[in-house]
Coordinates of N, CA, C and O in Angstrom, one line a residue:
M1 N 2.8 -8.4 -20.0 CA 4.4 -8.1 -19.2 C 4.3 -6.5 -18.4 O 4.7 -6.6 -17.2
M2 N 3.5 -5.6 -19.1 CA 3.6 -4.6 -18.2 C 2.8 -4.4 -16.9 O 3.0 -3.9 -16.0
L3 N 1.9 -5.3 -17.1 CA 0.9 -5.5 -15.9 C 1.5 -6.0 -14.9 O 1.4 -5.5 -13.5
F4 N 2.4 -6.9 -14.9 CA 3.1 -7.5 -13.9 C 4.1 -6.4 -13.2 O 4.2 -6.5 -12.0
K5 N 4.9 -5.9 -14.4 CA 5.7 -5.0 -13.7 C 5.0 -3.9 -12.8 O 5.3 -3.5 -11.7
A6 N 4.0 -3.3 -13.3 CA 3.2 -2.1 -12.5 C 2.5 -3.0 -11.1 O 2.8 -2.2 -10.2
M7 N 2.1 -4.0 -11.4 CA 1.5 -4.5 -10.1 C 3.0 -5.0 -8.9 O 2.6 -4.8 -8.1
D8 N 4.0 -5.4 -9.5 CA 5.3 -5.2 -8.5 C 5.7 -4.0 -7.7 O 5.9 -3.9 -6.9
L9 N 5.5 -3.1 -9.0 CA 6.1 -1.8 -8.4 C 4.7 -1.1 -7.5 O 5.0 -0.4 -6.5
F10 N 3.1 -1.4 -7.7 CA 2.4 -0.9 -6.8 C 2.5 -2.0 -5.2 O 2.5 -1.2 -4.4
V11 N 2.8 -2.9 -5.6 CA 3.3 -3.7 -4.1 C 4.2 -3.1 -3.3 O 4.2 -2.9 -2.0
M12 N 5.5 -2.8 -4.0 CA 6.5 -2.3 -3.3 C 6.0 -0.8 -2.7 O 6.4 -0.5 -1.7
A13 N 5.4 0.1 -3.6 CA 5.0 1.6 -3.0 C 4.0 0.8 -1.9 O 4.2 1.9 -0.9
R14 N 3.2 0.2 -1.9 CA 2.4 -0.5 -0.8 C 2.7 -0.4 0.4 O 2.7 -0.1 1.6
L15 N 4.0 -1.3 0.1 CA 4.6 -1.9 1.6 C 5.2 -0.6 2.1 O 5.3 -0.3 3.2
A16 N 5.9 0.4 1.3 CA 6.6 1.3 1.6 C 5.8 2.0 2.3 O 6.0 2.9 3.5
E17 N 4.8 2.8 1.6 CA 3.7 3.5 2.2 C 2.9 3.0 3.6 O 3.0 3.8 4.8
I18 N 2.3 2.0 3.7 CA 1.9 1.3 4.8 C 2.8 1.0 6.1 O 2.7 1.7 7.0
G19 N 4.1 0.7 5.6 CA 5.0 0.3 6.8 C 5.8 1.8 7.0 O 5.7 1.8 8.3
G20 N 5.8 2.4 6.2 CA 6.1 4.2 6.9 C 5.2 4.5 7.6 O 5.4 5.1 9.0
G21 N 3.8 4.4 7.1 CA 2.9 5.1 8.2 C 2.5 4.3 9.4 O 2.0 5.0 10.4
Y22 N 2.8 3.0 9.2 CA 2.7 2.3 10.6 C 3.7 2.7 11.6 O 3.7 2.9 12.8
L23 N 5.2 3.0 11.2 CA 6.3 3.3 12.2 C 5.9 4.4 12.8 O 5.8 5.0 13.6
I24 N 5.3 5.6 11.9 CA 5.1 6.9 12.5 C 4.0 6.7 13.3 O 3.8 7.5 14.3
W25 N 3.0 5.9 13.0 CA 1.7 5.8 13.9 C 2.2 5.0 15.3 O 1.6 5.5 16.3
Q26 N 3.1 4.3 15.4 CA 3.7 3.2 16.3 C 4.4 4.8 17.5 O 4.3 4.6 18.5
W27 N 4.9 5.7 16.5 CA 5.8 6.7 17.6 C 4.8 7.4 17.7 O 5.2 7.7 19.0
L28 N 3.9 8.1 17.0 CA 3.1 9.1 17.9 C 1.8 8.6 18.7 O 1.2 9.1 19.5
R29 N 1.2 7.3 18.2 CA 0.0 6.8 19.1 C 0.6 5.8 20.3 O -0.2 5.7 21.1
N30 N 1.7 5.1 20.1 CA 2.2 4.3 21.1 C 3.2 4.4 21.9 O 4.0 3.5 22.2
G31 N 4.1 5.2 21.6 CA 5.2 5.8 22.4 C 6.5 5.3 22.1 O 7.3 5.3 22.8
K32 N 6.5 5.0 20.6 CA 7.7 4.2 20.3 C 9.0 5.4 20.3 O 8.6 6.8 20.2
P33 N 10.3 5.4 20.5 CA 11.2 6.4 19.9 C 11.0 7.2 19.1 O 10.5 6.5 17.7
L34 N 11.7 8.2 18.9 CA 11.6 9.3 17.5 C 12.4 8.8 16.7 O 11.5 8.6 15.4
W35 N 13.3 7.9 16.6 CA 14.0 7.0 15.7 C 13.1 6.4 14.9 O 13.1 6.1 13.6
V36 N 11.7 5.9 15.3 CA 10.9 5.1 14.6 C 10.0 5.8 14.0 O 10.0 5.7 12.3
G37 N 9.7 6.9 14.4 CA 8.8 7.9 13.5 C 9.9 8.6 12.2 O 9.6 8.7 11.2
I38 N 11.0 8.6 12.7 CA 11.8 9.3 11.6 C 12.2 7.7 10.4 O 12.3 8.6 9.1
L39 N 12.6 7.2 10.8 CA 12.3 5.8 9.8 C 11.1 5.7 8.9 O 11.4 5.7 8.0
G40 N 10.1 6.0 9.7 CA 8.8 5.8 8.8 C 8.7 7.0 7.9 O 8.3 6.9 6.9
A41 N 9.2 8.3 8.4 CA 9.3 9.4 7.2 C 10.0 9.4 6.1 O 9.7 9.4 5.1
V42 N 11.0 8.2 6.4 CA 12.2 8.3 5.2 C 11.6 7.1 4.3 O 11.4 7.4 3.2
I43 N 11.1 6.1 4.8 CA 10.3 5.2 3.9 C 9.0 5.7 3.5 O 9.1 5.1 2.1
M44 N 8.4 6.6 3.8 CA 7.4 7.4 2.9 C 8.1 8.0 1.8 O 7.2 8.3 0.6
V45 N 9.2 8.5 2.0 CA 9.9 9.3 0.8 C 10.3 8.5 -0.1 O 9.8 8.6 -1.1
V46 N 10.6 6.9 0.2 CA 11.0 5.9 -0.5 C 9.6 5.8 -1.3 O 9.7 5.7 -2.8
Y47 N 8.6 5.5 -0.7 CA 7.3 5.4 -1.2 C 7.2 6.3 -2.6 O 6.7 5.7 -3.7
G48 N 7.1 7.8 -2.4 CA 6.8 8.7 -3.5 C 7.7 8.4 -4.6 O 7.5 8.6 -5.9
G49 N 9.2 8.0 -4.4 CA 10.0 7.6 -5.7 C 9.3 6.5 -6.6 O 9.9 6.4 -7.7
V50 N 9.2 5.3 -5.6 CA 8.6 4.1 -6.5 C 7.6 4.4 -7.1 O 7.3 3.9 -8.5
A51 N 6.8 5.3 -6.7 CA 5.5 5.5 -7.7 C 5.8 6.3 -8.9 O 4.9 5.8 -9.6
T52 N 6.7 7.1 -8.9 CA 6.8 7.7 -10.3 C 7.5 6.6 -11.1 O 7.7 7.3 -12.2
R53 N 8.0 5.4 -10.8 CA 8.2 4.7 -11.6 C 7.3 3.9 -12.7 O 7.7 3.2 -13.6
Q54 N 6.1 4.1 -12.3 CA 5.1 3.5 -13.2 C 4.7 4.1 -14.7 O 5.6 5.6 -14.7
E55 N 4.5 3.7 -15.4 CA 4.2 3.9 -16.8 C 2.8 4.7 -17.0 O 2.9 5.1 -18.7
F56 N 2.2 4.7 -16.2 CA 0.6 5.3 -16.4 C 1.0 6.9 -15.8 O 1.5 7.3 -15.7
S57 N -0.3 7.2 -16.3 CA -0.4 8.8 -15.9 C -0.7 9.1 -14.8 O -0.7 8.1 -13.7
F58 N -0.4 10.2 -14.0 CA -0.6 10.4 -12.9 C -1.9 10.1 -12.3 O -2.0 9.2 -11.1
G59 N -2.6 10.3 -13.1 CA -4.6 9.9 -12.3 C -4.4 8.5 -12.3 O -5.1 8.0 -11.1
K60 N -4.3 7.6 -13.3 CA -4.7 6.3 -13.4 C -3.7 5.8 -12.3 O -3.9 4.6 -11.7
T61 N -2.3 6.2 -12.3 CA -1.5 5.4 -11.3 C -2.1 5.4 -9.8 O -2.1 4.5 -9.1
Y62 N -2.4 7.1 -9.6 CA -3.0 6.9 -8.0 C -3.8 6.4 -7.8 O -4.5 5.8 -6.7
A63 N -5.1 6.3 -9.0 CA -6.2 5.6 -8.6 C -6.1 4.1 -8.3 O -6.6 3.5 -7.3
A64 N -4.9 3.8 -9.3 CA -5.0 2.1 -9.3 C -4.1 1.8 -7.6 O -4.7 0.9 -6.7
Y65 N -3.4 2.8 -7.5 CA -2.9 2.5 -6.1 C -3.7 2.7 -4.9 O -3.4 2.1 -3.9
G66 N -4.6 3.4 -4.9 CA -5.8 3.2 -3.8 C -6.3 1.9 -3.8 O -6.2 1.6 -2.8
G67 N -6.7 1.2 -5.1 CA -7.5 0.2 -4.7 C -6.4 -0.8 -4.2 O -6.6 -1.7 -3.3
I68 N -4.9 -1.0 -4.5 CA -4.1 -1.8 -3.9 C -3.8 -1.3 -2.7 O -3.7 -2.2 -1.7
F69 N -3.6 0.0 -2.1 CA -3.5 0.1 -0.7 C -4.5 -0.1 -0.1 O -4.3 -1.0 1.2
I70 N -6.0 -0.4 -0.3 CA -6.8 -0.9 0.5 C -6.7 -2.4 0.7 O -6.9 -3.0 1.7
V71 N -6.4 -3.4 -0.3 CA -6.3 -4.6 -0.3 C -5.0 -5.1 0.6 O -5.0 -5.6 1.6
M72 N -3.8 -4.3 0.4 CA -2.9 -4.3 1.5 C -3.0 -3.9 2.8 O -2.2 -4.4 3.8
A73 N -3.8 -3.0 2.9 CA -3.9 -2.5 4.3 C -4.9 -3.4 5.1 O -4.7 -3.4 6.5
V74 N -6.0 -4.0 4.7 CA -6.5 -5.2 5.2 C -5.6 -6.2 5.8 O -5.3 -7.0 6.6
L75 N -4.7 -6.8 4.5 CA -3.8 -7.6 5.1 C -2.7 -7.4 6.0 O -2.5 -8.2 6.8
W76 N -2.4 -6.0 6.0 CA -1.3 -5.6 6.9 C -2.2 -5.5 8.3 O -1.4 -6.3 9.4
G77 N -3.3 -5.2 8.5 CA -3.9 -5.2 9.6 C -4.0 -6.5 10.2 O -3.8 -7.0 11.6
W78 N -4.5 -7.5 9.1 CA -4.4 -8.9 9.7 C -3.3 -9.7 9.8 O -2.9 -10.2 11.3
L79 N -2.4 -9.5 9.1 CA -0.9 -10.1 9.5 C -0.1 -9.4 10.4 O 0.6 -10.0 11.1
V80 N -0.2 -8.1 10.5 CA 0.8 -7.4 11.5 C 0.3 -6.9 12.9 O 0.6 -7.5 13.8
D81 N -1.2 -6.4 12.6 CA -1.6 -6.2 13.6 C -2.6 -7.3 14.4 O -3.1 -7.0 15.2
R82 N -2.7 -8.2 13.4 CA -3.5 -9.4 14.3 C -5.0 -9.2 14.3 O -5.6 -9.6 15.1
K83 N -5.6 -8.3 13.6 CA -6.9 -8.0 13.5 C -7.4 -8.6 12.6 O -7.1 -8.4 11.2
I84 N -8.2 -9.9 12.6 CA -8.9 -10.5 11.6 C -10.0 -9.9 10.8 O -11.1 -9.2 11.6
P85 N -10.0 -9.6 9.6 CA -10.7 -8.8 8.6 C -12.4 -9.4 8.7 O -12.2 -10.6 8.7
D86 N -13.2 -8.7 8.8 CA -14.7 -10.0 8.6 C -14.9 -9.5 7.0 O -14.3 -9.1 6.1
L87 N -16.1 -10.3 6.9 CA -16.5 -10.7 5.4 C -16.5 -9.3 4.6 O -16.2 -9.3 3.5
S88 N -17.3 -8.1 5.1 CA -17.3 -7.0 4.1 C -15.9 -6.5 3.8 O -15.7 -5.9 3.1
E89 N -15.1 -6.3 4.8 CA -13.6 -6.0 4.4 C -13.1 -6.6 3.3 O -12.5 -6.3 2.2
W90 N -13.1 -8.1 3.6 CA -12.5 -9.0 2.1 C -13.2 -8.6 1.1 O -12.8 -8.7 0.0
I91 N -14.7 -8.3 1.0 CA -15.4 -8.4 -0.3 C -15.0 -6.8 -0.7 O -14.8 -6.8 -2.0
G92 N -14.8 -5.6 0.5 CA -14.4 -4.6 -0.5 C -13.3 -4.3 -0.7 O -12.9 -4.3 -1.9
A93 N -12.3 -5.4 -0.6 CA -11.0 -5.5 -0.7 C -11.0 -6.1 -2.2 O -10.2 -5.7 -3.1
G94 N -11.6 -7.2 -2.4 CA -12.3 -7.8 -3.6 C -12.4 -6.9 -4.9 O -11.9 -7.0 -5.8
I95 N -13.9 -6.1 -4.3 CA -14.1 -5.5 -5.3 C -13.0 -4.1 -6.0 O -13.0 -3.8 -6.9
C96 N -12.2 -3.8 -4.8 CA -11.3 -2.6 -5.2 C -10.0 -3.4 -6.0 O -9.7 -3.0 -7.3
L97 N -9.7 -4.5 -5.9 CA -8.9 -5.4 -6.7 C -9.2 -5.6 -8.2 O -8.6 -5.3 -9.0
V98 N -10.5 -5.7 -8.3 CA -11.2 -6.0 -9.4 C -11.3 -4.4 -10.5 O -10.9 -4.5 -11.3
G99 N -11.1 -3.4 -9.5 CA -11.4 -2.4 -10.3 C -10.1 -1.9 -10.7 O -9.9 -1.3 -11.7
V100 N -8.9 -2.3 -9.9 CA -7.7 -1.7 -10.6 C -7.4 -2.4 -11.8 O -6.9 -2.2 -12.7
F101 N -7.7 -3.9 -11.9 CA -7.3 -4.4 -12.8 C -8.1 -4.2 -14.2 O -7.5 -4.0 -15.2
V102 N -9.4 -3.7 -13.9 CA -10.0 -3.2 -15.0 C -9.6 -1.8 -15.7 O -9.4 -1.4 -16.9
M103 N -9.0 -0.7 -14.7 CA -8.4 0.4 -14.8 C -7.1 0.3 -15.9 O -6.7 0.9 -16.7
L104 N -6.4 -1.0 -15.2 CA -4.9 -1.2 -16.0 C -5.0 -2.3 -17.3 O -4.0 -1.9 -17.9
L105 N -6.1 -2.6 -17.6 CA -6.1 -3.5 -18.8 C -6.2 -2.7 -20.0 O -5.1 -2.9 -21.1
K106 N -6.7 -1.4 -20.1 CA -6.2 -1.0 -21.1 C -5.0 0.4 -20.9 O -5.4 1.2 -19.8
R107 N -4.3 0.7 -21.9 CA -3.0 1.5 -21.7 C -3.6 3.0 -21.7 O -3.6 3.9 -21.4

């Protein structure tokens, strides 16, 4: 059950980090209004708060977040930016996801 809670928190944190970073990217790189960048920064702060809800140590939490981030970044690029990932990106994301589960299996 703890693994499912952890995965829910990982997904929420990743959506906040990627979403916030994406909004800041849109503001700085694509000329969107300042409020888009500010909203992105606020969402990034939310990400930091969500991360602290994990029951693992700091190192384990952030190492696992890294793997989840990679998977979700590939999905974000595909679904939001409409850039279809190639086979190597899918394989790499899958390897990272396996690594996350290996790290989290032992408390």
